[in-house]
XYZ file of C-alpha atoms in Angstrom:
459
model
C -8.004 -15.138 63.489
C -5.810 -12.284 62.276
C -3.978 -10.110 64.773
C -5.738 -7.032 63.410
C -9.197 -8.585 63.839
C -10.587 -9.352 67.262
C -13.877 -10.845 68.346
C -15.097 -7.492 69.660
C -14.592 -5.880 66.262
C -16.465 -8.734 64.537
C -19.323 -8.412 67.018
C -19.536 -4.650 66.509
C -19.452 -5.079 62.712
C -22.294 -7.644 62.890
C -24.369 -5.371 65.115
C -24.032 -2.497 62.624
C -24.531 -4.444 59.384
C -26.450 -7.560 60.556
C -23.929 -9.624 58.589
C -22.562 -13.095 59.327
C -19.329 -13.343 61.399
C -17.429 -14.907 58.459
C -18.408 -11.965 56.244
C -17.421 -9.533 58.992
C -14.010 -11.200 59.382
C -13.307 -10.847 55.652
C -14.077 -7.127 55.564
C -12.194 -6.426 58.804
C -9.109 -8.266 57.510
C -9.117 -6.144 54.360
C -9.470 -2.930 56.347
C -6.878 -4.085 58.933
C -9.349 -3.945 61.785
C -10.719 -0.472 60.984
C -14.459 -0.851 61.583
C -15.449 2.386 59.793
C -13.622 1.398 56.609
C -14.941 -2.159 56.852
C -18.544 -0.962 57.134
C -18.060 1.438 54.188
C -16.639 -1.414 52.070
C -19.540 -3.654 53.104
C -22.104 -1.037 52.055
C -20.376 -0.228 48.776
C -20.085 -3.946 47.941
C -23.818 -4.443 48.500
C -23.257 -6.731 51.491
C -21.759 -9.502 49.339
C -19.171 -11.794 50.981
C -15.665 -11.009 49.847
C -15.085 -14.647 48.887
C -17.883 -14.315 46.338
C -16.947 -10.809 45.267
C -13.181 -11.307 44.846
C -12.153 -13.431 41.841
C -9.160 -15.661 42.260
C -6.095 -14.401 40.457
C -5.288 -16.559 37.442
C -1.788 -17.849 37.064
C 0.207 -15.649 34.733
C 2.724 -16.854 32.122
C 5.505 -15.607 34.358
C 4.360 -18.051 37.042
C 4.709 -20.999 34.608
C 8.225 -19.881 33.615
C 9.152 -19.584 37.302
C 7.899 -23.134 37.987
C 9.878 -24.481 35.018
C 13.013 -22.711 36.238
C 12.678 -24.153 39.704
C 12.169 -27.640 38.244
C 15.337 -27.388 36.124
C 17.312 -26.023 39.037
C 16.134 -28.852 41.293
C 17.122 -31.470 38.661
C 20.600 -29.946 38.349
C 21.149 -30.097 42.076
C 20.046 -33.739 42.215
C 22.615 -34.663 39.542
C 25.387 -33.088 41.623
C 24.217 -34.506 44.961
C 27.469 -36.465 45.434
C 29.670 -33.343 45.198
C 30.901 -31.712 48.375
C 28.660 -28.763 47.873
C 26.056 -27.777 50.404
C 22.462 -28.004 49.421
C 20.963 -24.835 47.971
C 18.734 -22.625 50.007
C 15.117 -23.556 49.674
C 13.324 -21.177 47.313
C 11.127 -18.661 49.112
C 8.229 -17.005 47.470
C 6.045 -14.274 49.001
C 3.166 -12.153 47.745
C 3.459 -8.430 48.413
C -0.188 -7.717 47.589
C -2.776 -10.443 48.080
C -5.224 -11.062 45.263
C -8.048 -10.129 47.652
C -6.523 -6.790 48.535
C -8.348 -3.517 48.477
C -6.993 -2.612 45.055
C -8.290 -5.812 43.377
C -11.676 -5.969 45.062
C -14.528 -5.315 42.617
C -16.868 -2.589 43.759
C -14.157 -0.567 45.508
C -13.819 2.482 43.308
C -11.107 5.107 43.239
C -13.593 7.448 44.898
C -13.667 5.218 47.976
C -9.883 4.921 48.015
C -9.766 8.707 47.919
C -12.193 8.937 50.828
C -10.294 6.436 52.968
C -6.947 8.065 52.233
C -5.394 4.932 50.658
C -4.142 6.454 47.424
C -1.886 9.388 46.634
C -0.108 9.671 49.935
C -3.241 9.248 52.075
C -4.873 12.299 50.564
C -8.443 12.694 51.821
C -11.521 13.419 49.743
C -12.021 16.528 51.864
C -8.891 18.206 50.469
C -11.071 19.786 47.731
C -9.892 17.712 44.783
C -12.695 16.728 42.358
C -12.825 13.051 41.492
C -12.866 12.350 37.789
C -14.078 8.807 38.429
C -17.442 9.953 39.758
C -20.060 9.628 37.101
C -17.441 8.668 34.497
C -17.032 5.036 35.460
C -13.235 5.255 35.397
C -11.781 3.447 38.372
C -8.311 2.218 39.274
C -6.905 0.399 36.322
C -8.626 2.657 33.787
C -11.527 0.371 32.889
C -14.310 2.191 31.072
C -17.880 2.459 32.265
C -19.093 0.279 29.385
C -17.337 -2.720 30.896
C -18.042 -1.929 34.525
C -19.702 -4.548 36.680
C -22.884 -4.028 38.647
C -20.793 -3.740 41.832
C -18.741 -0.950 40.283
C -21.864 0.882 39.156
C -23.288 0.556 42.668
C -20.042 1.904 44.102
C -20.170 4.872 41.736
C -23.741 5.611 42.783
C -22.714 5.584 46.446
C -19.738 7.813 45.695
C -22.034 10.260 43.912
C -24.516 10.145 46.804
C -21.893 11.162 49.382
C -19.994 13.435 47.013
C -18.592 16.645 48.576
C -20.061 19.890 47.180
C -17.267 20.685 44.750
C -19.478 23.286 43.058
C -19.520 25.297 46.317
C -16.006 24.664 47.666
C -13.387 27.356 47.155
C -10.057 25.550 46.805
C -8.082 28.309 48.530
C -5.847 28.637 51.596
C -7.606 30.277 54.519
C -5.741 33.591 54.153
C -6.664 33.870 50.475
C -10.254 32.945 51.304
C -10.363 35.845 53.790
C -9.147 38.227 51.119
C -11.710 36.966 48.625
C -14.519 37.237 51.186
C -13.573 40.827 52.062
C -13.431 41.839 48.414
C -16.847 40.256 47.733
C -18.310 41.433 51.077
C -19.192 37.891 52.115
C -18.801 35.774 55.244
C -16.596 32.665 55.378
C -18.381 29.345 55.967
C -15.978 26.611 57.120
C -16.779 22.888 57.320
C -14.208 20.646 59.047
C -14.746 16.968 58.191
C -13.403 13.745 59.695
C -13.448 10.785 57.312
C -14.094 8.202 60.040
C -17.239 10.038 61.209
C -20.261 8.890 59.205
C -22.096 12.078 60.227
C -19.637 13.981 58.011
C -20.693 11.891 55.017
C -24.353 12.511 55.911
C -23.658 16.254 55.876
C -22.544 15.975 52.250
C -25.542 13.835 51.362
C -28.342 15.738 53.131
C -27.219 19.337 53.764
C -24.758 20.555 51.137
C -26.740 18.892 48.344
C -29.946 20.751 49.232
C -30.876 23.371 46.622
C -31.934 26.013 49.179
C -28.748 25.608 51.217
C -26.654 25.751 48.042
C -28.247 29.041 46.993
C -27.802 30.624 50.440
C -24.148 29.550 50.624
C -23.369 30.588 47.047
C -24.777 34.107 47.483
C -23.576 34.958 51.008
C -20.446 32.910 51.762
C -17.004 31.834 50.665
C -17.207 28.123 51.453
C -14.275 25.973 52.624
C -14.481 22.237 53.345
C -11.327 20.903 55.002
C -10.206 17.535 56.331
C -9.227 17.620 59.998
C -5.794 16.130 59.182
C -5.056 18.293 56.148
C -2.602 21.181 56.435
C -5.304 23.847 56.246
C -7.613 21.862 58.522
C -4.923 21.451 61.185
C -4.084 25.154 60.965
C -7.759 26.042 61.423
C -8.111 23.731 64.455
C -5.068 25.380 66.061
C -6.779 28.777 65.894
C -10.378 27.661 66.440
C -10.778 24.614 68.723
C -13.212 22.000 67.414
C -15.181 19.902 69.905
C -17.113 17.539 67.624
C -17.368 16.556 63.977
C -18.727 17.586 61.593
C -17.871 21.169 62.537
C -19.449 24.110 60.707
C -18.673 27.742 61.549
C -19.086 31.259 60.197
C -15.948 33.447 60.270
C -15.894 37.228 59.961
C -13.216 37.819 57.282
C -12.487 41.334 58.567
C -11.582 40.359 62.131
C -11.055 36.601 61.877
C -13.602 36.098 64.669
C -15.732 32.945 64.724
C -19.201 34.457 65.082
C -21.358 31.315 64.787
C -20.693 27.599 64.988
C -22.449 24.260 64.796
C -20.947 21.091 66.282
C -22.614 17.810 65.332
C -26.080 19.329 65.744
C -27.279 19.981 62.190
C -30.343 17.785 61.856
C -31.923 18.873 58.573
C -31.321 21.126 55.588
C -34.434 23.204 56.332
C -33.374 23.856 59.919
C -29.821 24.755 58.891
C -31.140 27.115 56.206
C -33.357 28.782 58.837
C -30.414 29.153 61.229
C -28.210 30.737 58.579
C -31.004 33.016 57.349
C -31.624 34.273 60.890
C -27.902 34.930 61.315
C -27.781 36.906 58.076
C -30.857 38.897 59.120
C -29.349 39.815 62.491
C -25.794 40.419 61.259
C -25.632 42.477 58.107
C -22.145 42.465 56.589
C -20.524 45.855 57.100
C -21.579 46.441 60.695
C -22.090 44.437 63.867
C -24.839 46.598 65.374
C -27.962 44.731 66.476
C -30.956 44.940 64.186
C -33.224 47.587 65.795
C -36.016 49.366 64.005
C -35.007 53.016 63.684
C -36.572 55.898 61.778
C -34.312 57.599 59.306
C -33.370 61.055 60.425
C -34.244 63.867 58.039
C -31.926 66.897 57.900
C -33.486 69.821 59.774
C -32.845 73.543 59.946
C -31.451 74.807 63.255
C -34.300 76.028 65.474
C -33.053 78.115 68.423
C -36.540 78.242 69.977
C -36.983 74.476 70.033
C -34.362 72.544 72.013
C -35.878 69.320 73.330
C -32.892 67.064 72.647
C -31.324 65.433 75.697
C -28.298 67.505 76.745
C -26.393 64.406 77.908
C -26.538 63.021 74.376
C -24.841 66.117 72.863
C -21.166 66.679 72.277
C -19.421 69.516 74.102
C -19.504 71.722 70.994
C -23.232 71.060 70.500
C -23.917 71.951 74.134
C -22.136 75.323 73.732
C -24.058 76.090 70.529
C -27.325 75.098 72.189
C -26.648 77.409 75.157
C -25.887 80.358 72.839
C -28.978 79.685 70.744
C -31.164 79.431 73.854
C -29.802 82.712 75.164
C -30.494 84.507 71.867
C -33.972 83.002 71.673
C -34.780 84.201 75.186
C -33.996 87.813 74.196
C -36.361 87.661 71.190
C -39.001 85.410 72.738
C -42.611 86.798 72.468
C -44.514 87.474 75.679
C -47.112 84.828 74.829
C -46.819 81.713 76.964
C -47.701 79.472 74.064
C -44.879 77.216 72.826
C -44.474 77.835 69.096
C -43.121 75.171 66.692
C -42.147 76.637 63.298
C -42.030 73.101 61.895
C -44.690 70.765 63.355
C -43.060 67.748 61.674
C -39.848 68.313 63.629
C -41.763 68.388 66.906
C -43.484 65.102 66.018
C -40.122 63.477 65.222
C -38.712 64.544 68.574
C -41.756 63.214 70.393
C -41.387 59.862 68.595
C -37.704 59.644 69.520
C -38.462 60.423 73.152
C -41.140 57.754 73.218
C -38.818 55.171 71.621
C -36.075 55.999 74.123
C -38.482 55.788 77.021
C -39.881 52.456 75.799
C -36.390 51.015 75.347
C -35.374 52.062 78.861
C -38.528 50.519 80.270
C -37.903 47.247 78.391
C -34.335 47.100 79.707
C -35.566 47.662 83.277
C -38.118 44.839 82.954
C -35.540 42.509 81.373
C -32.975 43.066 84.127
C -35.645 42.574 86.786
C -36.126 38.945 85.631
C -33.906 36.664 87.687
C -32.187 33.598 86.223
C -34.205 30.542 87.208
C -34.565 27.150 85.521
C -37.698 26.385 87.526
C -39.225 22.923 87.915
C -40.010 20.958 84.785
C -43.584 19.581 84.828
C -44.187 15.902 84.295
C -45.444 14.373 81.063
C -48.558 12.879 82.710
C -50.770 15.708 81.401
C -49.671 16.235 77.753
C -52.648 18.454 76.951
C -51.501 20.991 79.577
C -47.770 20.900 78.728
C -45.584 21.391 75.673
C -41.943 20.966 74.734
C -39.880 23.988 73.722
C -36.446 23.831 72.100
C -33.847 26.553 72.719
C -30.968 27.025 70.270
C -28.238 28.704 72.315
C -25.470 31.027 71.045
C -22.791 28.306 71.388
C -24.675 26.109 68.902
C -26.071 23.658 71.463
C -29.741 22.812 71.883
C -31.773 22.434 75.053
C -35.275 20.930 75.091
C -37.477 21.668 78.077
C -41.128 20.986 78.943
C -43.330 23.907 80.112
C -46.968 24.256 81.043
C -49.002 26.029 78.364
C -50.159 28.626 80.928
C -46.563 29.515 81.860
C -45.808 33.225 81.243
C -43.177 34.002 78.622
C -41.074 35.802 81.267
C -40.414 32.355 82.828
C -38.885 31.255 79.515
C -36.639 34.342 79.633
C -35.618 33.382 83.203
C -34.763 29.893 81.911
C -32.615 31.396 79.123
C -30.758 33.528 81.685
C -29.995 30.391 83.686
C -28.569 28.649 80.612
C -26.756 31.595 78.954
C -24.415 33.478 81.355
C -24.030 36.510 79.090
C -27.817 36.972 79.129
C -27.445 38.277 82.684
C -25.051 41.015 81.553
C -26.966 42.480 78.608
C -30.142 41.957 76.645
C -29.976 39.012 74.237
C -32.205 38.394 71.234
C -34.776 35.712 72.057
C -36.729 35.133 68.860
C -39.329 32.798 67.427
C -40.212 33.263 63.739
C -38.415 36.651 63.790
C -40.595 37.906 66.670
C -38.853 39.135 69.801
C -40.277 37.353 72.837
C -39.367 40.334 75.046
C -42.448 42.008 73.551
C -44.627 39.151 74.861
C -43.446 38.850 78.457
C -46.956 39.053 79.905
C -48.431 36.469 77.521
C -48.591 32.756 78.253
C -46.880 30.085 76.199
C -50.208 29.222 74.567
C -51.116 32.860 73.859
C -47.717 33.495 72.263
C -48.072 30.369 70.090
C -44.964 28.691 71.489
C -46.251 25.112 71.661
C -43.486 22.826 70.323
C -41.581 25.955 69.264
C -37.900 26.224 68.394
C -36.611 29.456 69.941
C -33.337 31.062 68.844
C -31.159 32.816 71.422
C -28.562 35.174 69.942
C -26.043 36.939 72.148
């Protein structure tokens, strides 16, 4: 058994692929013990044993000439055996590249060599270089698609299936990408990939190939996909630590702040599209204020007899002007005790603002009165009276918890406060289908329609 192949690696390969140990040994020897590369080769080769897939190299004319030369040389030395000359050194012949090497194996296309970093100075497929071999049938050696074998065609199909989204990727350094994003008023979407992680390949296959995700990314983002060992990828990781792969994050090009991230928790294209859409709805480019429904303020004529605006909200200059106006109005005020409003619409606007301010203050008081408490999770012995609720937290992680259907929504807010420390300092957005759950504190889980819900928590 080769030094680079151990029994544990063969066992792990067999458990993943359900292949025979002899087949596993062949693939592991080719990949020098790297299980990820061995499994990829196995899948691209259709599970065929390498002995069957790799043709034996035919002897070349140069080999026949070399054999003839050695024969003549040996005959010459035999004729001079009686001379006092030492015997010649035995000829030594070695093969630098075995006939069953990675470069000669049918079914291993240039696209796979790109992905595994074998060719061109270990350049990775995630360095944003399009592969001309994909779809064209041109592999190493320049053979055309018309003469390609079934294994090569299968390899090309796999390469196309896991192809990076070159139509979305901006092949720019990070600094230039920031400048482009600022000029186009877009966010930066960064994807850090690790070749040895199969989840990274799945991201290319299932997420970036989705038509809805493509449209969202194309319209709202400057997209970068970087290998974790590339120069730009290493520079990104130095500034923004990455915990797991694949890593996806949204960067504000104006400040360089990482405002949203996903770490190995993107399960489907639809869910990712919903996450990104919610982010875009809550964070309009050009301002970081929270999305709060506000009435547009109409310009109004100064009214010295109507000063209901809160004094504490005025600037010093406005307070002085208000005092002067109130003094002048008092001198000309009619003796009637009725309160006149020259413009009834202005009075209605002020009343609405006072009501909104009062309602907001009341909501904040209720929110801060809820104490952080995870509570006790009910058992699963009564499924009709319980339900599972998923919380997507600001750090990108997910927490799934079981609640009774008659649990008040305020208990879910208490659970969020226990899981999100910053939720105890200020109000956070707790939303389900764009509805703020703070407006449903007195409803039960069933009344609010939160059975099997996925709730988003945005700090």
